[in-house]
């Protein structure tokens, strides 16, 4: 799926795409399905593991009318689903780390979830340089809150190698300084990640305090589709990693030695996945976007505070929506950049022009 | 009650009626550096009223996390001057939480209280009025009360509003403003300005501490002492000035402000924050667009200067009564 979306982005069909590590699956498997997950943007595996489905992921990447993660408001890979206990991803790095401590404190205060659930927060070793990492670690250990911190140390933050990110012994060495149980694990070994996360989660839920896991991996892909990583690292280095220390190959060998997997199984799986993904892709690509009026929704909740009289109307967003509707009426069919764009929206923006001039 | 007691009373009611409500921040457990949380920890327990580590970004992020789970998070930032480390969490996260998740998640249960405005000797970092910096953060609400009754009713409304609210308490009023505050649970509406003095000749708009300077200025206008009399033409002394308390800065009540300016034809806006990029700029721009033909004089802004608040210079920095009086006289005489 990564490969496909990656190539699609290269063809210019969606705007942006990131790669992902297999560390995610090992940890996801160790969590309770209703543990609250706060991610950075490489954690689609958690959602897929929980059964969110390929269609939902594709819809979010295209920002189409079935994208309920953000109704087309956020960039691709910024997923979210309350039903699957996965908090919506946002771009600013590390902001989710202290939020996770707050989520965990709320779990602790909820009699139905106290001692049963934890908050799980994923982040890269680059994000761990942000002040919010310090804040989150501090709050989760001091207040305390059952927060499981999973640092993916893949050696690079865009072009910056970890040698330029910190001088200490990685992220794990910081855990004890916050009084936190900490473990470092081979992030390319799914089973190691699984067992480390199980134990970390057990301690986290039982003690009600933060626990830190550092998973050592290597970012095989480029940082994102906006990045060509061969500008700052050797192609050979990447190829070696892919060959020698590939989490999927390693797990495949394990399955084969147990007699649980064969070449035929592999072919069949590949074919099935390819078919499913292509189908979801085609479907998502064919759908329209949400209605254009959604641009103005969900800024505030509840009632707008004013009782509106037409001549004194002043609800900025309603006003501004009206303003846009008027402009669309004037130029929507004559200004080409708008005309071609409107066709991509469900209803072609007509719900706006229809409302234009109506008393709201 | 004075203002800090009214704030405490509001939080006590919120904690009593909502089991999910918690109050936290730096030094709140012993009662807070301004006594706003006196006795709350003893009354409701340390799980609900607690100190946090000294980290504003942590306080804001933690509060967002709790609110995302549907809990009521009442966070305190010790001084508004120290809200900037939390700017990212408040502007990029709290304000955009509902929008970016297509309405699936929100942090409506979040309220951030913070002492604001000058205090006579606060210098650069105990005097600021940062409301203007948050003016562009659609998704947030900003509320500033002028008195104990207002503080209690607006704070309860802020805590219960389905949106994240920044509640800025004018710190000089904590002890100095005293009035009979109802003991009941009551709310005052957000997004609504209040007409304090009706008038027909000029609209005077402010919020928080400067409202008191506005009141003084109106008294000086009607009955100038001999020293000021030469500057106040006799013909202007009977002018009827309409005094408005904006109360909610975002979203601001343009309807009430515009209705007033359309009647009076003149507007003076007063705030302690510096002029450039201040809230008055936003109000002046909207008013001149929507009441252009009704304006008899340019919209006047009486504000702090475009400098930090220098300790020994404060008396000349803040928009005090004489500056407001001067602006009123000039606007009336335009």
XYZ file of C-alpha atoms in Angstrom:
694
model
C 0.000 0.000 0.000
C 2.868 2.346 0.838
C 4.472 1.563 -2.489
C 1.294 2.202 -4.367
C 0.466 5.471 -2.628
C 4.042 6.541 -2.989
C 3.994 5.985 -6.747
C 0.614 7.632 -7.041
C 1.991 10.726 -5.388
C 4.829 10.691 -7.853
C 2.207 10.744 -10.616
C 0.712 13.813 -8.978
C -2.645 12.233 -8.085
C -2.410 13.040 -4.360
C -0.436 15.747 -2.754
C 1.816 14.077 -0.242
C 2.831 10.723 1.200
C 5.096 9.273 3.890
C 6.672 5.834 4.324
C 6.238 3.700 7.408
C 8.048 1.214 9.671
C 7.017 -2.274 10.753
C 7.751 -1.376 14.398
C 4.194 -0.146 14.450
C 2.593 -3.540 13.902
C 4.553 -5.259 16.662
C 3.514 -2.588 19.156
C -0.074 -2.352 17.887
C -0.500 -6.079 18.431
C 0.531 -5.693 22.067
C -2.041 -3.007 22.841
C -5.665 -3.333 23.896
C -7.920 -2.335 21.005
C -9.293 0.563 23.048
C -5.983 1.995 24.246
C -5.918 5.618 23.124
C -3.300 6.119 20.400
C -1.697 9.464 19.554
C 0.613 9.305 16.577
C 3.031 11.440 14.649
C 2.175 10.395 11.059
C 3.857 7.048 10.414
C 1.385 4.964 12.385
C -1.197 3.866 9.814
C -0.303 0.298 10.795
C -2.081 0.758 14.134
C -5.325 1.682 12.382
C -4.988 -1.131 9.841
C -4.235 -3.598 12.640
C -7.398 -2.454 14.414
C -9.486 -3.027 11.295
C -10.041 0.539 10.126
C -9.763 -0.630 6.522
C -8.015 0.344 3.336
C -10.958 2.310 1.966
C -10.894 4.726 4.885
C -7.160 5.272 4.444
C -7.483 5.855 0.719
C -10.362 8.277 1.236
C -8.280 10.335 3.639
C -5.375 10.479 1.194
C -7.663 11.734 -1.555
C -9.678 13.940 0.786
C -12.874 12.721 -0.859
C -16.482 12.732 0.384
C -15.829 9.552 2.416
C -12.913 11.111 4.260
C -14.322 11.445 7.764
C -10.871 11.779 9.319
C -10.872 15.441 8.396
C -13.427 16.038 5.609
C -10.603 16.874 3.241
C -9.272 19.552 5.588
C -5.889 18.000 6.327
C -3.018 16.703 4.236
C -2.795 12.988 3.398
C -1.770 10.560 6.172
C -3.341 12.769 8.872
C -5.800 10.099 9.952
C -8.101 9.908 12.946
C -10.974 7.815 14.256
C -12.678 8.044 17.662
C -14.237 4.618 17.016
C -10.761 3.058 16.746
C -9.354 5.202 19.582
C -6.903 6.875 17.251
C -6.576 10.625 17.800
C -6.390 12.736 14.673
C -2.826 13.294 13.482
C -1.554 16.861 13.129
C 1.607 18.175 11.496
C 3.250 20.150 14.341
C 5.836 17.749 15.753
C 5.626 16.464 19.325
C 2.454 18.385 20.261
C 0.765 15.018 20.821
C 3.278 14.038 23.525
C 2.018 16.194 26.438
C -1.530 15.701 25.100
C -1.036 11.954 25.598
C -0.252 12.576 29.272
C -3.554 14.477 29.557
C -5.447 11.711 27.760
C -3.882 9.198 30.161
C -4.826 11.297 33.182
C -8.421 11.354 31.904
C -8.304 7.530 31.580
C -7.070 7.335 35.161
C -9.943 9.534 36.353
C -12.561 7.430 34.501
C -13.700 4.580 36.790
C -14.575 2.436 33.758
C -11.074 2.684 32.313
C -8.788 3.175 35.298
C -6.300 0.287 35.509
C -7.549 -1.065 32.168
C -6.243 1.326 29.522
C -3.300 3.540 28.767
C -2.542 6.291 26.272
C 0.084 5.357 23.707
C 2.109 8.035 21.992
C 4.385 7.472 18.989
C 7.074 9.898 17.844
C 10.400 9.936 16.019
C 13.814 10.686 17.501
C 13.741 14.090 15.817
C 10.471 15.079 17.494
C 12.006 14.075 20.830
C 14.191 17.190 20.556
C 11.111 19.418 20.879
C 10.246 20.990 24.229
C 6.907 19.190 24.153
C 8.740 15.851 24.519
C 10.296 17.092 27.734
C 6.913 18.377 28.941
C 5.100 15.133 28.130
C 7.694 12.909 29.810
C 7.704 15.183 32.849
C 3.916 15.326 33.240
C 3.384 11.591 32.664
C 5.969 10.674 35.294
C 5.222 13.385 37.864
C 1.441 13.735 37.926
C 1.427 10.692 37.090
C -0.438 9.409 34.019
C -0.425 5.928 32.412
C 1.272 6.973 29.168
C 3.263 4.595 26.968
C 5.902 6.499 24.999
C 7.119 4.732 21.845
C 10.077 6.455 20.220
C 10.886 5.299 16.693
C 14.577 5.980 16.304
C 15.152 5.464 12.586
C 18.401 7.426 12.405
C 17.134 10.389 10.413
C 14.911 13.411 10.819
C 14.516 14.368 7.139
C 18.216 14.889 6.304
C 19.534 15.238 9.836
C 21.280 12.122 11.132
C 20.813 11.316 14.812
C 24.450 12.307 15.446
C 23.291 15.875 14.841
C 20.091 15.385 16.817
C 21.601 14.478 20.225
C 24.920 13.763 21.911
C 23.631 11.370 24.581
C 22.750 7.697 24.345
C 19.678 8.043 22.153
C 16.208 8.590 23.597
C 16.210 5.642 26.013
C 18.941 7.191 28.171
C 16.555 10.054 28.948
C 13.858 7.808 30.437
C 15.547 7.165 33.797
C 16.167 10.903 34.181
C 12.378 11.302 34.345
C 12.130 8.346 36.715
C 10.577 6.243 33.988
C 10.858 2.506 33.322
C 12.620 2.316 29.964
C 13.584 -0.305 27.389
C 15.400 -0.195 24.056
C 14.370 -2.782 21.510
C 15.346 -3.940 18.015
C 12.636 -2.202 16.019
C 13.130 -4.483 13.018
C 12.248 -7.540 15.108
C 8.464 -7.655 15.286
C 8.496 -10.249 18.054
C 10.935 -8.251 20.178
C 8.774 -5.181 19.788
C 5.668 -7.216 20.619
C 7.073 -8.622 23.850
C 8.720 -5.370 24.930
C 5.475 -3.469 24.351
C 3.437 -6.069 26.238
C 5.645 -5.737 29.295
C 5.891 -1.958 28.986
C 2.119 -1.677 28.692
C 1.611 -3.962 31.729
C 3.860 -1.750 33.847
C 2.293 1.417 32.484
C -1.292 0.383 33.283
C -0.446 -1.151 36.676
C 1.761 1.668 37.937
C -0.319 4.428 36.329
C 2.919 6.144 35.264
C 4.764 6.795 32.037
C 6.912 4.064 30.456
C 9.354 4.599 27.568
C 10.224 2.271 24.667
C 12.877 3.186 22.119
C 12.640 1.076 18.966
C 15.831 1.198 16.894
C 15.047 1.031 13.193
C 16.295 2.461 9.951
C 14.218 4.663 7.689
C 14.447 2.720 4.460
C 12.180 5.049 2.497
C 12.609 8.738 1.875
C 11.351 11.052 4.621
C 8.345 11.903 2.482
C 7.499 12.321 -1.153
C 8.914 15.840 -0.910
C 12.306 14.389 -0.071
C 15.051 12.625 -2.039
C 17.112 11.047 0.682
C 19.997 10.113 -1.622
C 20.965 13.752 -1.399
C 22.300 13.114 2.104
C 23.014 9.387 2.410
C 24.554 6.658 0.279
C 22.269 4.525 -1.860
C 24.417 1.513 -0.937
C 23.771 2.061 2.758
C 20.029 1.924 2.163
C 20.292 -1.126 -0.092
C 22.359 -2.946 2.541
C 19.795 -2.208 5.192
C 16.965 -3.407 2.981
C 18.820 -6.654 2.304
C 20.355 -7.484 5.657
C 17.979 -6.026 8.203
C 14.536 -5.942 6.705
C 11.761 -6.467 9.273
C 9.458 -8.148 6.759
C 12.140 -10.584 5.507
C 13.069 -11.428 9.070
C 9.487 -12.193 10.027
C 9.027 -14.178 6.830
C 12.007 -16.392 7.711
C 10.588 -16.940 11.192
C 7.233 -18.023 9.766
C 8.897 -20.307 7.226
C 11.045 -22.080 9.839
C 7.856 -22.776 11.790
C 6.261 -24.132 8.631
C 3.561 -21.439 8.796
C 4.363 -19.758 5.531
C 5.417 -20.703 2.025
C 6.276 -19.151 -1.304
C 2.765 -19.920 -2.530
C 1.219 -18.207 0.489
C 3.419 -15.213 -0.233
C 2.348 -14.987 -3.878
C -1.287 -15.360 -2.970
C -1.075 -12.676 -0.281
C 0.724 -10.282 -2.585
C -1.819 -10.791 -5.328
C -4.747 -10.367 -2.952
C -3.356 -7.235 -1.326
C -2.491 -5.725 -4.663
C -6.009 -6.361 -5.906
C -7.661 -4.974 -2.754
C -5.486 -1.892 -2.740
C -5.950 -1.190 -6.426
C -9.701 -1.565 -5.986
C -9.782 0.810 -3.028
C -7.565 3.204 -4.887
C -9.739 3.257 -8.001
C -12.817 3.720 -5.876
C -11.347 6.550 -3.819
C -10.003 8.249 -6.896
C -13.438 8.241 -8.506
C -15.254 9.902 -5.623
C -15.927 13.622 -5.396
C -14.833 15.797 -2.512
C -17.120 16.919 0.314
C -19.350 19.903 -0.449
C -17.441 23.157 -0.689
C -19.415 24.613 2.226
C -17.547 22.220 4.550
C -14.626 24.637 4.344
C -16.531 26.750 6.885
C -17.814 24.027 9.235
C -16.378 22.717 12.520
C -14.414 25.858 13.373
C -16.575 26.302 16.477
C -18.999 23.955 18.183
C -22.443 24.829 19.494
C -24.595 27.778 18.586
C -23.076 30.860 17.060
C -23.461 33.480 19.783
C -25.541 36.039 17.877
C -29.200 36.317 17.136
C -28.936 37.255 13.498
C -30.920 39.984 11.822
C -30.337 40.266 8.094
C -29.238 43.884 7.963
C -27.010 43.499 10.994
C -25.698 40.054 10.193
C -22.306 39.574 11.660
C -21.143 36.037 12.098
C -17.738 36.249 10.455
C -17.762 32.779 8.944
C -21.358 33.048 7.746
C -20.485 36.440 6.353
C -17.386 35.090 4.713
C -19.267 32.093 3.351
C -21.752 34.531 1.818
C -18.893 36.557 0.439
C -17.413 33.496 -1.245
C -20.863 32.523 -2.572
C -21.218 35.946 -4.152
C -17.793 35.651 -5.754
C -18.658 32.198 -7.087
C -21.843 33.563 -8.592
C -19.826 36.228 -10.314
C -16.762 34.300 -11.415
C -17.444 30.601 -10.766
C -18.079 29.803 -14.404
C -15.795 32.357 -16.024
C -12.600 32.188 -13.974
C -10.971 28.973 -15.187
C -8.933 28.072 -12.069
C -12.181 28.032 -10.077
C -14.329 26.465 -12.760
C -12.201 23.334 -13.101
C -11.738 23.063 -9.318
C -15.470 23.300 -8.554
C -16.147 20.136 -10.549
C -14.204 18.130 -7.957
C -16.692 18.950 -5.198
C -19.905 17.108 -4.496
C -22.593 19.492 -5.752
C -20.015 21.670 -7.543
C -20.308 24.360 -4.870
C -23.948 24.954 -5.773
C -25.089 24.633 -2.141
C -23.214 27.852 -1.487
C -24.609 29.856 -4.379
C -28.088 28.465 -3.683
C -27.932 29.841 -0.126
C -26.529 33.132 -1.297
C -28.825 36.016 -0.452
C -30.998 33.890 1.823
C -31.601 35.089 5.354
C -29.891 32.648 7.664
C -16.682 39.150 47.003
C -13.630 40.512 45.297
C -12.633 39.252 41.869
C -10.362 36.418 43.006
C -13.068 35.143 45.337
C -15.613 35.252 42.501
C -13.257 33.271 40.267
C -12.731 30.738 43.045
C -16.488 30.507 43.603
C -17.074 29.776 39.905
C -14.475 26.990 39.922
C -15.942 25.542 43.124
C -19.376 25.346 41.449
C -17.877 23.805 38.310
C -16.027 21.157 40.348
C -19.144 20.387 42.432
C -21.468 19.905 39.483
C -19.123 18.159 37.046
C -17.179 15.125 38.271
C -14.900 15.243 35.259
C -13.741 18.807 36.033
C -10.164 19.318 37.204
C -8.154 22.458 38.030
C -4.393 22.518 37.548
C -1.372 24.680 36.864
C 1.677 26.032 38.639
C 1.117 26.485 42.410
C -2.668 26.048 42.316
C -2.746 23.411 45.082
C -1.869 25.789 47.921
C -4.380 28.317 46.616
C -2.562 29.967 43.730
C -0.275 32.992 43.676
C -3.389 35.189 43.447
C -5.517 33.091 45.870
C -7.933 32.086 43.090
C -7.853 28.395 44.053
C -7.882 28.819 47.865
C -9.157 25.711 49.618
C -10.178 23.928 46.400
C -7.561 21.186 46.799
C -8.744 20.508 50.373
C -12.387 20.517 49.274
C -12.097 18.389 46.119
C -8.900 16.393 46.622
C -5.470 16.452 45.032
C -6.544 14.310 42.082
C -8.840 17.135 40.928
C -6.933 20.238 42.015
C -3.202 19.774 41.543
C 0.142 21.365 40.771
C 1.885 20.638 37.507
C 5.574 20.852 36.673
C 6.661 24.337 35.638
C 5.974 24.029 31.907
C 3.357 26.117 30.099
C 3.490 24.040 26.911
C 3.018 20.998 29.113
C 0.037 22.539 30.932
C -1.670 23.439 27.650
C -0.882 20.106 25.949
C -1.991 18.129 29.005
C -5.224 20.159 29.183
C -5.908 19.507 25.497
C -5.441 15.767 26.056
C -7.913 15.736 28.946
C -10.448 17.806 27.018
C -10.077 15.534 23.979
C -11.367 12.735 26.216
C -14.473 14.761 27.028
C -13.295 15.931 30.454
C -13.503 19.503 31.755
C -9.971 20.875 32.014
C -9.530 24.221 33.790
C -5.876 25.125 33.363
C -4.083 28.114 34.833
C -1.164 29.961 33.262
C 0.369 31.954 36.105
C 0.659 35.206 34.127
C -0.594 35.955 30.624
C 2.992 37.018 29.891
C 3.962 33.331 30.168
C 1.339 32.000 27.799
C 3.697 32.232 24.818
C 5.441 28.886 25.442
C 1.919 27.429 25.067
C 1.145 29.457 21.928
C 1.785 26.480 19.644
C -0.475 24.166 21.660
C -3.236 26.792 21.833
C -3.125 28.104 18.260
C -2.000 25.070 16.252
C -3.713 22.447 18.385
C -6.602 23.622 20.596
C -8.038 26.140 18.125
C -7.895 23.697 15.207
C -8.815 20.467 16.987
C -12.453 20.289 15.897
C -11.887 21.600 12.378
C -9.000 19.362 11.427
C -10.733 16.197 12.612
C -13.881 16.972 10.623
C -15.776 17.350 13.910
C -14.787 13.891 15.186
C -12.707 15.245 18.069
C -12.914 18.509 19.996
C -11.495 20.184 23.095
C -14.636 22.051 24.101
C -14.028 21.223 27.771
C -10.848 23.293 27.815
C -10.621 26.639 29.637
C -7.309 28.405 30.200
C -7.389 31.053 32.940
C -4.624 33.614 33.140
C -4.023 36.913 34.981
C -3.569 39.808 32.575
C -2.979 43.578 32.209
C -0.906 46.032 34.214
C -0.609 46.017 37.982
C 1.351 49.212 38.684
C 4.780 47.610 38.970
C 4.741 44.546 36.716
C 7.423 45.601 34.251
C 7.795 43.686 31.025
C 6.595 40.265 32.147
C 3.798 40.823 34.651
C 1.785 43.408 32.718
C 1.012 42.128 29.243
C -2.335 41.932 27.463
C -1.769 39.271 24.789
C -5.391 38.949 23.599
C -4.504 40.448 20.214
C -2.015 37.667 19.501
C -4.849 35.138 19.692
C -7.274 37.215 17.601
C -6.463 35.259 14.437
C -6.850 31.860 16.071
C -10.305 30.953 14.748
C -11.659 28.170 16.943
C -10.654 29.831 20.222
C -12.775 32.166 22.304
C -11.238 34.975 24.362
C -13.094 36.398 27.370
C -12.072 39.249 29.722
C -14.311 40.239 32.685
C -14.384 43.685 34.341
C -15.737 42.824 37.812
C -16.481 39.997 40.301
C -20.095 39.462 39.116
C -18.914 39.412 35.508
C -15.959 37.148 36.338
C -18.101 34.466 37.944
C -20.830 34.411 35.296
C -18.448 34.597 32.349
C -16.070 31.986 33.804
C -18.910 29.494 34.360
C -20.085 30.128 30.789
C -16.518 29.697 29.514
C -16.041 26.409 31.357
C -19.296 25.085 29.871
C -18.904 26.512 26.380
C -18.322 23.775 23.765
C -15.135 25.511 22.591
C -11.681 26.139 24.053
C -11.742 29.469 25.907
C -8.920 31.759 27.031
C -10.181 33.527 30.146
C -8.028 36.528 31.001
C -8.455 38.022 34.472
C -7.321 41.648 34.993
C -4.994 41.076 37.945
C -5.181 44.595 39.363
C -8.888 43.952 40.018
C -8.343 40.717 42.000
C -8.488 42.586 45.317
C -9.595 46.069 44.310
C -12.922 45.252 42.654
C -15.503 44.243 45.286
C -19.275 43.800 44.910
C -22.164 41.590 46.009
C -21.877 38.451 43.909
C -24.845 36.030 43.833
C -23.959 32.702 45.452
C -26.067 30.788 42.914
C -24.831 29.122 39.781
C -25.363 31.630 36.952
C -23.880 32.282 33.530
C -23.389 35.420 31.467
C -23.487 35.103 27.681
C -20.260 34.828 25.677
C -19.948 36.825 22.477
C -22.082 39.651 23.844
C -20.918 43.165 24.676
C -22.692 45.109 27.386
C -23.826 48.731 27.350
C -22.722 50.184 30.707
C -23.732 53.809 30.082
C -26.199 54.655 27.304
C -25.356 57.650 25.133
C -25.948 59.299 21.760
C -22.829 61.316 20.861
C -19.852 58.928 20.983
C -19.222 55.225 21.526
C -16.448 54.415 24.000
C -15.447 50.744 23.854
C -13.073 48.869 26.142
C -12.642 45.708 28.252
C -11.018 44.792 31.573
C -9.076 47.327 33.634
C -9.273 50.352 31.268
C -13.069 50.428 31.684
C -12.448 52.034 35.071
C -10.249 54.669 33.437
C -13.058 55.198 30.916
C -15.524 55.831 33.765
C -13.124 58.353 35.291
C -12.666 60.019 31.912
C -16.444 60.412 31.544
C -16.625 62.063 34.969
C -13.762 64.395 33.975
C -15.567 65.242 30.743
C -18.791 66.207 32.537
C -17.106 68.013 35.434
C -13.498 68.795 34.599
C -11.432 69.959 37.581
C -9.975 73.473 37.186
C -6.600 72.115 36.053
C -8.169 70.283 33.122
C -10.987 72.709 32.345
C -9.092 74.653 29.647
C -8.817 71.438 27.630
C -12.506 70.544 27.842
C -14.666 72.986 25.850
C -17.883 73.800 27.717
C -20.007 72.752 24.729
C -18.644 69.190 24.930
C -19.248 68.699 28.653
C -22.871 67.760 28.137
C -21.983 65.187 25.470
C -23.599 61.826 26.116
C -21.006 59.118 25.709
C -22.089 55.483 25.367
C -19.738 53.193 27.307
C -19.470 49.573 26.140
C -17.745 46.598 27.749
C -16.792 44.216 24.928
C -16.360 41.254 27.367
C -15.703 38.698 24.635
C -12.770 39.555 22.381
C -13.156 36.570 20.054
C -15.687 36.257 18.549
C -16.445 39.940 19.238
C -19.953 41.354 19.280
C -19.895 43.463 16.144
C -23.666 43.696 16.181
C -23.818 45.670 19.437
C -20.755 47.772 18.615
C -22.057 48.624 15.141
C -25.552 49.428 16.381
C -23.993 51.851 18.851
C -21.625 53.491 16.346
C -24.404 53.864 13.776
C -26.300 55.849 16.403
C -23.403 57.931 17.744
C -21.254 58.304 14.610
C -18.070 58.298 16.690
C -15.906 55.528 18.155
C -13.006 55.497 20.615
C -11.522 52.077 21.476
C -9.320 51.692 24.543
C -6.982 48.803 25.405
C -3.779 48.357 27.363
C -1.982 46.283 24.729
C 0.239 48.072 22.227
C -1.436 49.725 19.245
C 0.046 47.994 16.212
C -1.703 44.692 15.625
C -3.941 45.261 18.652
C -7.601 44.241 18.852
C -8.728 47.841 18.233
C -7.257 47.660 14.734
C -9.594 44.800 13.863
C -12.602 46.601 15.323
C -11.738 49.906 13.615
C -11.377 48.212 10.221
C -14.745 46.463 10.449
C -16.516 49.561 11.775
C -15.209 51.839 9.042
C -16.305 49.323 6.426
C -19.773 48.769 7.841
C -20.595 52.224 9.196
C -18.644 54.364 6.744
C -21.468 56.744 5.943
C -22.416 57.116 9.609
C -18.957 58.059 10.868
C -18.558 61.724 11.769
C -14.927 61.352 12.865
C -12.048 58.883 12.389
C -12.082 55.868 14.698
C -9.689 56.649 17.526
C -7.495 54.100 19.329
C -6.216 54.822 22.844
C -3.719 52.073 23.619
C -0.360 51.167 25.093
C 2.574 52.379 23.024
C 4.435 50.120 20.612
C 7.058 49.324 23.234
C 7.363 46.733 25.970
C 5.953 47.806 29.352
C 8.957 49.497 30.996
C 8.831 49.248 34.757
C 9.367 52.874 35.737
C 7.370 54.204 32.788
C 4.071 52.466 33.379
C 2.060 55.550 34.293
C 2.866 57.013 30.894
C 2.376 53.710 29.111
C -1.162 52.762 30.045
C -4.177 54.489 28.467
C -5.262 56.332 31.605
C -8.201 58.677 32.168
C -6.549 61.803 30.797
C -5.522 60.097 27.562
C -9.045 58.773 27.138
C -10.515 62.185 27.952
C -8.248 63.814 25.377
C -9.287 61.310 22.691
C -12.977 61.851 23.490
C -12.627 65.629 23.295
C -10.732 65.489 20.002
C -13.177 63.013 18.485
C -16.204 65.053 19.567
C -14.614 68.229 18.242
C -13.521 66.719 14.929
